[in-house]
Coordinates of C-alpha atoms and ligand atoms in Angstrom, one line a residue:
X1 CA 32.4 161.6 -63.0
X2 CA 36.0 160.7 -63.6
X3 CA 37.8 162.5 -66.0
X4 CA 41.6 162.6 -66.9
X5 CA 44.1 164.4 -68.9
X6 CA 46.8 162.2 -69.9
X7 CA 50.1 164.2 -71.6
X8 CA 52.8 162.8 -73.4
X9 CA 55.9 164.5 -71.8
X10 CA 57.7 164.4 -75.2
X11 CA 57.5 167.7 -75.4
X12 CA 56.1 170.9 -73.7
X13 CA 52.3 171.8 -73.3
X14 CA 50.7 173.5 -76.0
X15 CA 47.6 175.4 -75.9
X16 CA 45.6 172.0 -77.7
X17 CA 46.6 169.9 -74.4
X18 CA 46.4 172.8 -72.6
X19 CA 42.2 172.9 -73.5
X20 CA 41.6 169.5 -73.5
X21 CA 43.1 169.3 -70.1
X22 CA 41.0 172.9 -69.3
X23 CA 37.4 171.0 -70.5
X24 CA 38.4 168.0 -68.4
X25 CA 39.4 170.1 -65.3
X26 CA 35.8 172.3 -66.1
X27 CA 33.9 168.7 -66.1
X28 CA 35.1 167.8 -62.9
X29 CA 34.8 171.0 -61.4
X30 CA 31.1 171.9 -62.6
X31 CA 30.2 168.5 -61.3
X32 CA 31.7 167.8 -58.3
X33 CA 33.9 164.6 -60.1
X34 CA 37.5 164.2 -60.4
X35 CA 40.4 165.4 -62.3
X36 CA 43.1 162.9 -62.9
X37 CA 46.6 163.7 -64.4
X38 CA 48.0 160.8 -65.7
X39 CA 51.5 161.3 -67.3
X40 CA 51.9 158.5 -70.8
X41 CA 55.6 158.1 -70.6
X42 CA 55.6 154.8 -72.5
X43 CA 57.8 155.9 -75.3
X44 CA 60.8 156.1 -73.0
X45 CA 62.9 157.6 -76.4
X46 CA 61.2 160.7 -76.2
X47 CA 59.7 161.5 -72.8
X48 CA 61.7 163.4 -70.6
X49 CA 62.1 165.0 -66.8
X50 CA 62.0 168.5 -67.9
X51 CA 59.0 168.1 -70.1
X52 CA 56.9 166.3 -67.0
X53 CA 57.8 169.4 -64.5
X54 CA 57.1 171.7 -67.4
X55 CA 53.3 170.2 -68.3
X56 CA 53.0 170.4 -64.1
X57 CA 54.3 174.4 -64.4
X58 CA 51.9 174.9 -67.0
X59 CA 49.3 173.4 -65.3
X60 CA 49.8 174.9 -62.1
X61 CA 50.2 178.3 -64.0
X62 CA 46.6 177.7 -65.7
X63 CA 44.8 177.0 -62.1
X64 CA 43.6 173.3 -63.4
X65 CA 44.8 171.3 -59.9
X66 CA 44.4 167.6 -60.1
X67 CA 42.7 166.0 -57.6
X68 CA 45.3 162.6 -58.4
X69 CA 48.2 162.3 -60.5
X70 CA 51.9 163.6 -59.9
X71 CA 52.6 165.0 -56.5
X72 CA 49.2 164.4 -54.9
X73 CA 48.6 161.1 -55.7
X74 CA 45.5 159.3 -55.0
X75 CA 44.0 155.7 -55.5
X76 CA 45.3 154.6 -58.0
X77 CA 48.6 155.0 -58.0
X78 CA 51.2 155.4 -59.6
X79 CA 50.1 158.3 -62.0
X80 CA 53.1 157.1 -64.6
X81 CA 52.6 154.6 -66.6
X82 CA 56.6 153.8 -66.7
X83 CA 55.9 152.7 -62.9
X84 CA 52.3 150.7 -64.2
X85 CA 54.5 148.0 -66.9
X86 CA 53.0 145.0 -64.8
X87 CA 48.9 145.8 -65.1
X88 CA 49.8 146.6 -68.8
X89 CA 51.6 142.5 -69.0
X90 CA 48.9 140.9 -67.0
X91 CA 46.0 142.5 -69.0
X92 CA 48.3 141.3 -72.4
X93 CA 48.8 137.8 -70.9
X94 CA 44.8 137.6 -70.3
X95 CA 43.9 138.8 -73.9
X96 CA 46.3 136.1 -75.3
X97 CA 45.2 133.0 -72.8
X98 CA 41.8 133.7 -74.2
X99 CA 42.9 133.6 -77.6
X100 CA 41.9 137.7 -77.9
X101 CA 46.0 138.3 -79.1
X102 CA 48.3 136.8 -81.1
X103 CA 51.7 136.7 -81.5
X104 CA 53.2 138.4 -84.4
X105 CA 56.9 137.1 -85.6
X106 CA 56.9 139.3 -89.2
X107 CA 60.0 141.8 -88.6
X108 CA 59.7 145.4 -89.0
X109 CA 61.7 145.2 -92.2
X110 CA 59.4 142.6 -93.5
X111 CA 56.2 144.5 -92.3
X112 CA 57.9 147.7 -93.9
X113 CA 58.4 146.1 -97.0
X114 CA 54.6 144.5 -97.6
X115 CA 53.3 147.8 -96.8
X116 CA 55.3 149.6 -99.7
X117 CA 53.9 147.0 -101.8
X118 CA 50.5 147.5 -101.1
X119 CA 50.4 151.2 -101.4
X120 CA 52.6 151.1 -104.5
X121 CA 49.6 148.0 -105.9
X122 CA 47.0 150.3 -104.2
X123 CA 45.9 148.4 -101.2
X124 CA 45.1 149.2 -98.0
X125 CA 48.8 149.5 -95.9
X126 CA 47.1 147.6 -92.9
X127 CA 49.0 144.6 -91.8
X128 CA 47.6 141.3 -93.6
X129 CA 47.0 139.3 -90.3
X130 CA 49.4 136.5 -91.4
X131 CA 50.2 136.0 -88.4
X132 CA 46.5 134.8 -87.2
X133 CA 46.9 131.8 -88.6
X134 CA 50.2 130.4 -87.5
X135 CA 49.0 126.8 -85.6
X136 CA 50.2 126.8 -82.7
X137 CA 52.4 124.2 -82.5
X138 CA 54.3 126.6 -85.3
X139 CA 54.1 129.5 -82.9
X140 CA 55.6 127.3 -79.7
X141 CA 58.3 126.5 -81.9
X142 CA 59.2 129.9 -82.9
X143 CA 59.0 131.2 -79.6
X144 CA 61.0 128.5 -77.9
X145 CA 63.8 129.4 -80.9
X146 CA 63.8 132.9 -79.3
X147 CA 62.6 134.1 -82.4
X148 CA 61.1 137.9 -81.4
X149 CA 57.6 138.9 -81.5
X150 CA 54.8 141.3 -80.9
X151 CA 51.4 140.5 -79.5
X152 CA 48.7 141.7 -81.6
X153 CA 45.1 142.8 -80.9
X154 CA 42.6 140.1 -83.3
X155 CA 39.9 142.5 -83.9
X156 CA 36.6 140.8 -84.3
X157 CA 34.4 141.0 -87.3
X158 CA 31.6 143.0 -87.3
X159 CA 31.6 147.0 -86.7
X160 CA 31.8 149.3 -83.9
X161 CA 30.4 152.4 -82.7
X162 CA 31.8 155.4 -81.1
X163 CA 29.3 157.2 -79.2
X164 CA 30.9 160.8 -79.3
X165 CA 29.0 163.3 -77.3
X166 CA 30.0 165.7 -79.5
X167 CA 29.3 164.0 -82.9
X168 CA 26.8 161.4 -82.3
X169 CA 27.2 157.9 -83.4
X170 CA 30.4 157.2 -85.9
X171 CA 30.6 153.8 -87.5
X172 CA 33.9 152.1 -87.9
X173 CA 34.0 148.8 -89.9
X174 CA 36.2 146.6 -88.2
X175 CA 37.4 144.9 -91.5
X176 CA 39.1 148.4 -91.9
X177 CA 40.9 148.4 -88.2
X178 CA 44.1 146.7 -88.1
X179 CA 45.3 144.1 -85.6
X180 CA 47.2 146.7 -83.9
X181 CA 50.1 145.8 -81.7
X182 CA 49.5 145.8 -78.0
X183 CA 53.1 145.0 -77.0
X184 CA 55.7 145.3 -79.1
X185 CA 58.8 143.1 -79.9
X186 CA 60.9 144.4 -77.0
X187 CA 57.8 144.0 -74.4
X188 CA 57.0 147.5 -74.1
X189 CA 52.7 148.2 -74.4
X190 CA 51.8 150.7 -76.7
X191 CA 49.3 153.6 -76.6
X192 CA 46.5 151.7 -76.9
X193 CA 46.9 148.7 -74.3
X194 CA 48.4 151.4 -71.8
X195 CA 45.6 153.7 -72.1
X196 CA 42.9 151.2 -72.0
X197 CA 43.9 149.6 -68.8
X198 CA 44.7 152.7 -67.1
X199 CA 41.4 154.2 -67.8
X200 CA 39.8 151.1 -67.1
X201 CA 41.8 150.8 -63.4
X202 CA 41.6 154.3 -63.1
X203 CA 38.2 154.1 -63.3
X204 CA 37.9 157.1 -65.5
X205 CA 34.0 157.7 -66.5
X206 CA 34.3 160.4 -69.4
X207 CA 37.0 160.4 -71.8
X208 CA 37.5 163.8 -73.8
X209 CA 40.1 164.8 -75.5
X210 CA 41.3 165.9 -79.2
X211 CA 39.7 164.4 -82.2
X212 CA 43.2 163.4 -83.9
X213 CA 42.2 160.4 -81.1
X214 CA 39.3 159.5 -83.3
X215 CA 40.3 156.3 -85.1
X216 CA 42.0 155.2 -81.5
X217 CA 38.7 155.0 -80.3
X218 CA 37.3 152.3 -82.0
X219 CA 40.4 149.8 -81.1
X220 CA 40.5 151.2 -77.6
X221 CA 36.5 150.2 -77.5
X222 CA 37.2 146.7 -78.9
X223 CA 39.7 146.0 -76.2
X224 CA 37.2 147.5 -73.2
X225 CA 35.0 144.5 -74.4
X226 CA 37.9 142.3 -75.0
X227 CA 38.6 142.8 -71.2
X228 CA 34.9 142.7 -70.1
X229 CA 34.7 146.1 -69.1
X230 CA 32.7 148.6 -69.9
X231 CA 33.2 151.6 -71.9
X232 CA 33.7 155.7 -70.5
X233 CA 31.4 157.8 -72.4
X234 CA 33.3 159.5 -74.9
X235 CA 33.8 163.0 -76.7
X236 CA 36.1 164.4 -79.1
X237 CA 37.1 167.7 -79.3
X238 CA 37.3 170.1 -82.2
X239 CA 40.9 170.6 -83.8
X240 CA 42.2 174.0 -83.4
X241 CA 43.3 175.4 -86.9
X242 CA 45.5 179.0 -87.4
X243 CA 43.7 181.5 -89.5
X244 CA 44.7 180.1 -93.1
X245 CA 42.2 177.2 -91.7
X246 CA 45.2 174.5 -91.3
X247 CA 46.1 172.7 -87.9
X248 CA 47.1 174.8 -85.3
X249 CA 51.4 174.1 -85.1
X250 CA 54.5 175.6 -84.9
X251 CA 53.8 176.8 -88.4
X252 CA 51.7 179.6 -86.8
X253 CA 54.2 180.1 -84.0
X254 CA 55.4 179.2 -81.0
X255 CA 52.2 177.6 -79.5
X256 CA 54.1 176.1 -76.3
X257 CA 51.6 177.2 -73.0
X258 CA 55.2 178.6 -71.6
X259 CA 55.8 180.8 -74.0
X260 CA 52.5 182.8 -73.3
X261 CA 53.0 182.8 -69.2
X262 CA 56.8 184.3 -70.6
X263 CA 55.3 187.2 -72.4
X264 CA 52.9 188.1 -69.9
X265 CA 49.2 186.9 -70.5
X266 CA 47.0 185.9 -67.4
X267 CA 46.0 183.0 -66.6
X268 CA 42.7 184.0 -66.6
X269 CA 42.5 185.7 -69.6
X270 CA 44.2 182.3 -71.1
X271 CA 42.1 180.1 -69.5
X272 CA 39.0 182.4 -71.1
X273 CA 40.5 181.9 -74.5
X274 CA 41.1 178.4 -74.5
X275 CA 37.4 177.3 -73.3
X276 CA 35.9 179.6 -76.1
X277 CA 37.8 177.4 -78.6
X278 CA 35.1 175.1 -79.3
X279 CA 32.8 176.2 -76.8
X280 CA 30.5 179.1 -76.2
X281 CA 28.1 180.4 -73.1
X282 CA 25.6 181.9 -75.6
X283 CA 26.9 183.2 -78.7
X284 CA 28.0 186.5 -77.9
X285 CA 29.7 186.9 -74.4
X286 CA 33.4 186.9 -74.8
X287 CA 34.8 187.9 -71.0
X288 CA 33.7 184.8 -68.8
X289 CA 35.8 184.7 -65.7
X290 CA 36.4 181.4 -64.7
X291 CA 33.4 180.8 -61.6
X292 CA 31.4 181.6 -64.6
X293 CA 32.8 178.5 -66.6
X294 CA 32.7 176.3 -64.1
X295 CA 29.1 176.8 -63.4
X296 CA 28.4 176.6 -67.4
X297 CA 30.7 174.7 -69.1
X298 CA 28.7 171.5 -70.7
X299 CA 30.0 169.2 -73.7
X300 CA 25.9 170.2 -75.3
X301 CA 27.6 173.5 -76.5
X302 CA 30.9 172.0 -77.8
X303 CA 30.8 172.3 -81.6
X304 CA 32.4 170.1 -83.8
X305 CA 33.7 172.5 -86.1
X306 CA 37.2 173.4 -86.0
X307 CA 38.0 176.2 -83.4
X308 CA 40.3 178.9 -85.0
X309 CA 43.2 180.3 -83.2
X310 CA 43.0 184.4 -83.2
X311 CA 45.9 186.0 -81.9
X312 CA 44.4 189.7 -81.9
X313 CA 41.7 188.6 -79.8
X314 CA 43.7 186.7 -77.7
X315 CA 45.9 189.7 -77.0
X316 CA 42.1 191.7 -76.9
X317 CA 41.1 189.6 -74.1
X318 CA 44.3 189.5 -72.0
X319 CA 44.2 193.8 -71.9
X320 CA 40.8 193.1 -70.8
X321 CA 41.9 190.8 -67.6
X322 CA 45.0 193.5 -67.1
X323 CA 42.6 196.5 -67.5
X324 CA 40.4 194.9 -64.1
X325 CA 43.1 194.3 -62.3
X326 CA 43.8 195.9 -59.2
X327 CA 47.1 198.3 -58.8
X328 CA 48.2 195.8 -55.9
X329 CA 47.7 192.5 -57.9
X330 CA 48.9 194.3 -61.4
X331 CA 52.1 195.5 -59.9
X332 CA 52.6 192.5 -58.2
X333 CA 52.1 190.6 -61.5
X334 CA 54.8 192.7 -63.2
X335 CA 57.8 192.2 -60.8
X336 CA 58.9 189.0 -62.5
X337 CA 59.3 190.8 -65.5
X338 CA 61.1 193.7 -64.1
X339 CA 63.4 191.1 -62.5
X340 CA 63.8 189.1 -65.5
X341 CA 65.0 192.9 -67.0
X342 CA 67.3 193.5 -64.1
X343 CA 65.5 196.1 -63.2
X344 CA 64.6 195.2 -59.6
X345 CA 65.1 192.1 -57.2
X346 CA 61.4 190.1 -57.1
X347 CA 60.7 191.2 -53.4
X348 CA 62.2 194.8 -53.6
X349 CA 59.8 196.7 -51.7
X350 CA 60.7 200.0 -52.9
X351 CA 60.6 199.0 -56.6
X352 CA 56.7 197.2 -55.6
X353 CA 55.8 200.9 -54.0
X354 CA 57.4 202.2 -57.5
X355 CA 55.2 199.7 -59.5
X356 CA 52.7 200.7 -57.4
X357 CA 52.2 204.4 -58.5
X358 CA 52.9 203.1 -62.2
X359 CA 50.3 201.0 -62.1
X360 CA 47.2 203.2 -63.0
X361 CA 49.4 205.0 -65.9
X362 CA 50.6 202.1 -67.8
X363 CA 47.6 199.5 -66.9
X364 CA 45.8 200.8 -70.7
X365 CA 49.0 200.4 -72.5
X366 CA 49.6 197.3 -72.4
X367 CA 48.5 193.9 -73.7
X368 CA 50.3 191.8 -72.0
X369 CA 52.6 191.8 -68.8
X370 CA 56.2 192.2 -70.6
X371 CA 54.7 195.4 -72.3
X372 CA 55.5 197.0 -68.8
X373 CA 59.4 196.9 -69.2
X374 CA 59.8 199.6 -71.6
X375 CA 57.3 201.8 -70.3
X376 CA 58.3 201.8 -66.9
X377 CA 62.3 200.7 -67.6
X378 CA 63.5 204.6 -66.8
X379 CA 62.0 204.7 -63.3
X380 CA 64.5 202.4 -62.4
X381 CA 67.7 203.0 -65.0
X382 CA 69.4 206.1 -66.2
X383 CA 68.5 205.9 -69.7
X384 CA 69.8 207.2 -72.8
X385 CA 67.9 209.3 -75.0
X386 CA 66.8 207.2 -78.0
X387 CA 68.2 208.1 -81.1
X388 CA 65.3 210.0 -82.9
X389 CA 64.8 211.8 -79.4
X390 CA 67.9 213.4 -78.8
X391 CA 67.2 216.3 -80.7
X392 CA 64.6 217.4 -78.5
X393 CA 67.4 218.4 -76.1
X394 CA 69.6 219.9 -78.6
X395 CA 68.9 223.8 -79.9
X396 CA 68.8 226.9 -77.9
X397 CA 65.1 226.8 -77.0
X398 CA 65.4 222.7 -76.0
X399 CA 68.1 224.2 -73.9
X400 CA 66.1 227.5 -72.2
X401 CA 63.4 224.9 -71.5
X402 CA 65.3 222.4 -69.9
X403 CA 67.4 225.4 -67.9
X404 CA 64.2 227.0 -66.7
X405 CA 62.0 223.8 -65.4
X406 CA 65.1 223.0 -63.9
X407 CA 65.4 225.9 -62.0
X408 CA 61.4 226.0 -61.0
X409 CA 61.4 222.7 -60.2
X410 CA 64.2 222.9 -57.6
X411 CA 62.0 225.9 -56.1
X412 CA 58.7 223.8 -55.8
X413 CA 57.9 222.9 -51.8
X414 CA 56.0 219.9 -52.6
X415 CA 57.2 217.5 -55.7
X416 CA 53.7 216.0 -56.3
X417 CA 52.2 215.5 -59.6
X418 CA 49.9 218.6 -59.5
X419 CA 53.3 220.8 -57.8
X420 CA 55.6 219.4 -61.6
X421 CA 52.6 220.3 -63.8
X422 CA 52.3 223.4 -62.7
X423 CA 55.7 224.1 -62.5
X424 CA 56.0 223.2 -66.5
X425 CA 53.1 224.7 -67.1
X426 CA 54.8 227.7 -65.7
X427 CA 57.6 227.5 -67.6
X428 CA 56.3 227.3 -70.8
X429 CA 54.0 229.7 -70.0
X430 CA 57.1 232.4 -69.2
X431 CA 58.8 231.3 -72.6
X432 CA 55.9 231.9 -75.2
X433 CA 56.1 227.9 -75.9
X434 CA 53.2 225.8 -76.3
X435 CA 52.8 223.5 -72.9
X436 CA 52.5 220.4 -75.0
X437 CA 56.1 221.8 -76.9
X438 CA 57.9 222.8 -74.2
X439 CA 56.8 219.7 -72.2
X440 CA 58.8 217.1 -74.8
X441 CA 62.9 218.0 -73.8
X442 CA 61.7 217.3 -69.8
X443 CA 59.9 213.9 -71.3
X444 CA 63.0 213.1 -73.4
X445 CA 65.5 214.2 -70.7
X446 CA 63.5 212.1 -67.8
X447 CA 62.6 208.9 -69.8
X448 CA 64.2 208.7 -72.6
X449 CA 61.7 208.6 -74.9
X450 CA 58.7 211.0 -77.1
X451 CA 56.1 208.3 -75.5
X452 CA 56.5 207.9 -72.0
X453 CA 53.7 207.0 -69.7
X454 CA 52.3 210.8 -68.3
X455 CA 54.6 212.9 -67.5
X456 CA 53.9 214.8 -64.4
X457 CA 52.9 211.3 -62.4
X458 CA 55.7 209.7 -63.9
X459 CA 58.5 212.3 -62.7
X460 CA 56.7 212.3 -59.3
X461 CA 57.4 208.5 -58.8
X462 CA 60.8 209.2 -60.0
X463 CA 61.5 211.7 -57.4
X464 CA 63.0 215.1 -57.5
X465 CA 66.3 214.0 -57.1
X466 CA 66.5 212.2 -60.0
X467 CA 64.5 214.5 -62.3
X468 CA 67.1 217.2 -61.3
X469 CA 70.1 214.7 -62.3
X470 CA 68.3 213.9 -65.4
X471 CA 67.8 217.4 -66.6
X472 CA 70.8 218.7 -66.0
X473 CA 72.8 215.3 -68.2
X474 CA 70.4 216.5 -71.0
X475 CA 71.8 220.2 -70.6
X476 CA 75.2 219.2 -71.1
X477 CA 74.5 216.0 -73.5
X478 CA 72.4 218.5 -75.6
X479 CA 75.0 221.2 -75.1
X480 CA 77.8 219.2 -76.1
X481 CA 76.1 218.6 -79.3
X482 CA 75.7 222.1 -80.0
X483 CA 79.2 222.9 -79.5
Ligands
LIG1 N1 48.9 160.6 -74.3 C1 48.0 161.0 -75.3 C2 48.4 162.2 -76.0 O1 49.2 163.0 -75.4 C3 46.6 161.2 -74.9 C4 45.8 160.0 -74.8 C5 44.4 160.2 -74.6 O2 43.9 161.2 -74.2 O3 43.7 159.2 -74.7 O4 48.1 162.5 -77.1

């Protein structure tokens, strides 16, 4: 097997190319075939640099390596069809020696025009084919008067089938496919020509990808034949639709693949969501980690139904993945955020032992990786008492509190969780206060915040030192108030 995913760097990745090129990957991987990465650069206009390194990001962020394409290489080479312009003009050249094309002199105005006709008369927009009968005489006259043209594709009579693997067998009569351009007037291919020939040279056995492709299909099968080459089996993929059941787009949000690795979500967990988006194991199992798909994944349970986009179980599933992660890989995970903050460098090895300890209390509180900042921000900031918290350290008994577990805690021997709590616990003890009331000035004064991640094991990672500094700012912040 031979399979390909074939982006169109006008733009970044979204999580549609981002599955197609996931099923493709799991095709090849499953069994044993290969995953080309073509990139379909043809419309020079609106392809760009950044968008090519960013689909290569993405993909590299997802785990799907390509076997040829960009960077690797391979056989077939190159993997841009910018640099493949020649096969794209020989294979043109062929289909118009053997009377398969045609040139086409109407002007795009012209073209333009006729096809507002038609719909305003209520006929079909499709070119009229005028140009199929130009003698040819009439056409080597034109063309030696420099007069511009495109070459067009004669589609044959008759109909043709697309064997989708996912749909079964769709019809398409060819009376209702146009004679689509295969070069256009300035001598650039289009989709259709470039895509054919490279999957032909390519070699490429199985092409899946989004069903918006569908009426491609039957023009790109007409021009396999039209070449004398076979076919690649075929399958078209579900659309992906938001919850109010319409096309998956910007509508819904940003649904770039870069914008998920920014806020935090795991590959894995990603790469779990995207293959149940059309696809199943068996109905009911939603955590499938990625060995598992590979050994499973099969077009058989592909649906043809649209696949909705859920957000909420998205972010489910990703707290899943972050739940079983190791404190090593977790807190590795989340320096990139903290560094994106400013809270640490990347490779500070006293902020990783920090991130360490943090781990295990913040892992259940979040859903995604950038849910970390906030929670763990005070272990390496001073921090300000938000607004609705400062009270908490203002008042005669906020005060006592904070005075008291000040002064135990600069007595304890051994500043361990167990050491702080009973040291509180102490304190509040002394006072008359309830633990849980007396413990919120030390949460406010050493984080920041009523919701900090536990307290004891938090003030223990921030050390004694600070604690102490902490409390006694809330003593006179409070205090000032209170004058
Ligand atoms: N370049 C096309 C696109 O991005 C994909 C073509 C194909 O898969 O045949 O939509």
């Amino acid at each position: 097997m031979r399979l390909r995913f074939a982006p169109s760097p006008t733009g970044y990745l979204h999580v549609g190319g981002a599955r197609t090129a996931l099923y493709n990957w799991l095709l090849a991987r499953r069994f044993g075939g290969a995953f080309v990465l073509r990139i379909e650069d043809t419309d020079i206009s609106r392809s760009t640099e950044e968008a090519i390194e960013a689909i290569l990001e993405d993909m590299r962020w997802l785990g799907l390596d390509w076997d040829e394409g960009p960077e690797t290489g391979g056989d077939h080479w190159p993997y841009r069809q910018t640099g493949r312009a020649t096969l794209y003009l020989k294979a043109a050249r062929s289909l118009l020696e053997e009377g398969k094309a045609y040139r086409c002199f109407c002007l795009p105005e012209e073209l333009e025009a006729r096809r507002e006709k038609a719909v305003a008369e209520g006929r079909s927009p499709m070119y009229d084919r005028r140009c199929r009968s130009i003698p040819p005489e009439e056409t080597h006259r034109m063309e030696q008067e420099g007069r511009p043209f495109a070459l067009r594709f004669l589609v044959p009579e008759g109909e043709t089938v697309v064997r989708d693997a996912i749909r079964g067998d769709i019809t398409f009569n060819n009376a209702e496919i146009e004679d689509f351009v295969l070069l256009r007037g300035d001598g650039t291919p289009t989709y259709n020509l470039a895509v054919v020939v490279d999957d032909r040279d390519m070699e490429i056995s199985h092409v899946v990808r989004g069903d918006d492709h569908l009426p491609n299909t039957p023009k790109q099968i007409l021009l396999y034949r039209a070449l004398d080459t076979a076919e690649p089996a075929f399958a078209h993929l579900p659309m992906i639709v938001g919850q109010d059941g319409k096309p998956l787009s910007k509508r819904h949000g940003d649904v770039a693949v870069g914008r998920f690795r920014e806020e935090g979500f795991l590959p894995d967990a990603m790469v779990n969501f995207l293959a149940l988006l059309g696809w199943s194991l068996d109905d009911a199992t939603t955590i499938i980690d990625r060995r598992t798909l590979v050994t499973n994944f099969g077009l058989e349970r592909v649906g043809s139904k649209p696949a909705v986009w859920d957000d909420d179980k998205l972010l489910w599933m990703n707290a899943q993945y972050i739940m079983a992660m190791g404190d090593e890989d977790l807190a590795r995970a989340l320096m990139p955020f903290l560094a994106r903050e400013g809270l640490a460098e990347e490779d500070d090895e006293q902020a990783l032992e920090r991130m360490l300890s943090a781990a295990p209390l913040i892992r259940e509180r979040m859903k995604v990786l950038s849910d970390a900042v906030p929670l763990v921000a005070f272990l390496f900031r001073e921090v300000e008492a938000e607004e609705e918290a400062k009270e908490l350290l203002r008042g005669e008994e906020n005060q006592a509190i904070l005075r008291e577990t000040g002064k135990r805690l600069l007595e304890l021997d051994r500043f361990d969780s167990a050491s702080i709590e009973e040291a509180l616990r102490a304190t509040a003890e002394g006072m008359g206060i309830k633990p849980r009331k007396a413990f919120q000035p030390i949460r406010v004064a050493v984080s920041g915040s009523r919701v900090s991640p536990p307290l004891f094991e938090s003030m223990h990672i921030l050390g004694r030192e600070k604690c102490m500094q902490r409390i006694a700012r809330a003593l006179e912040a409070g205090g000032e108030q209170d004058r």
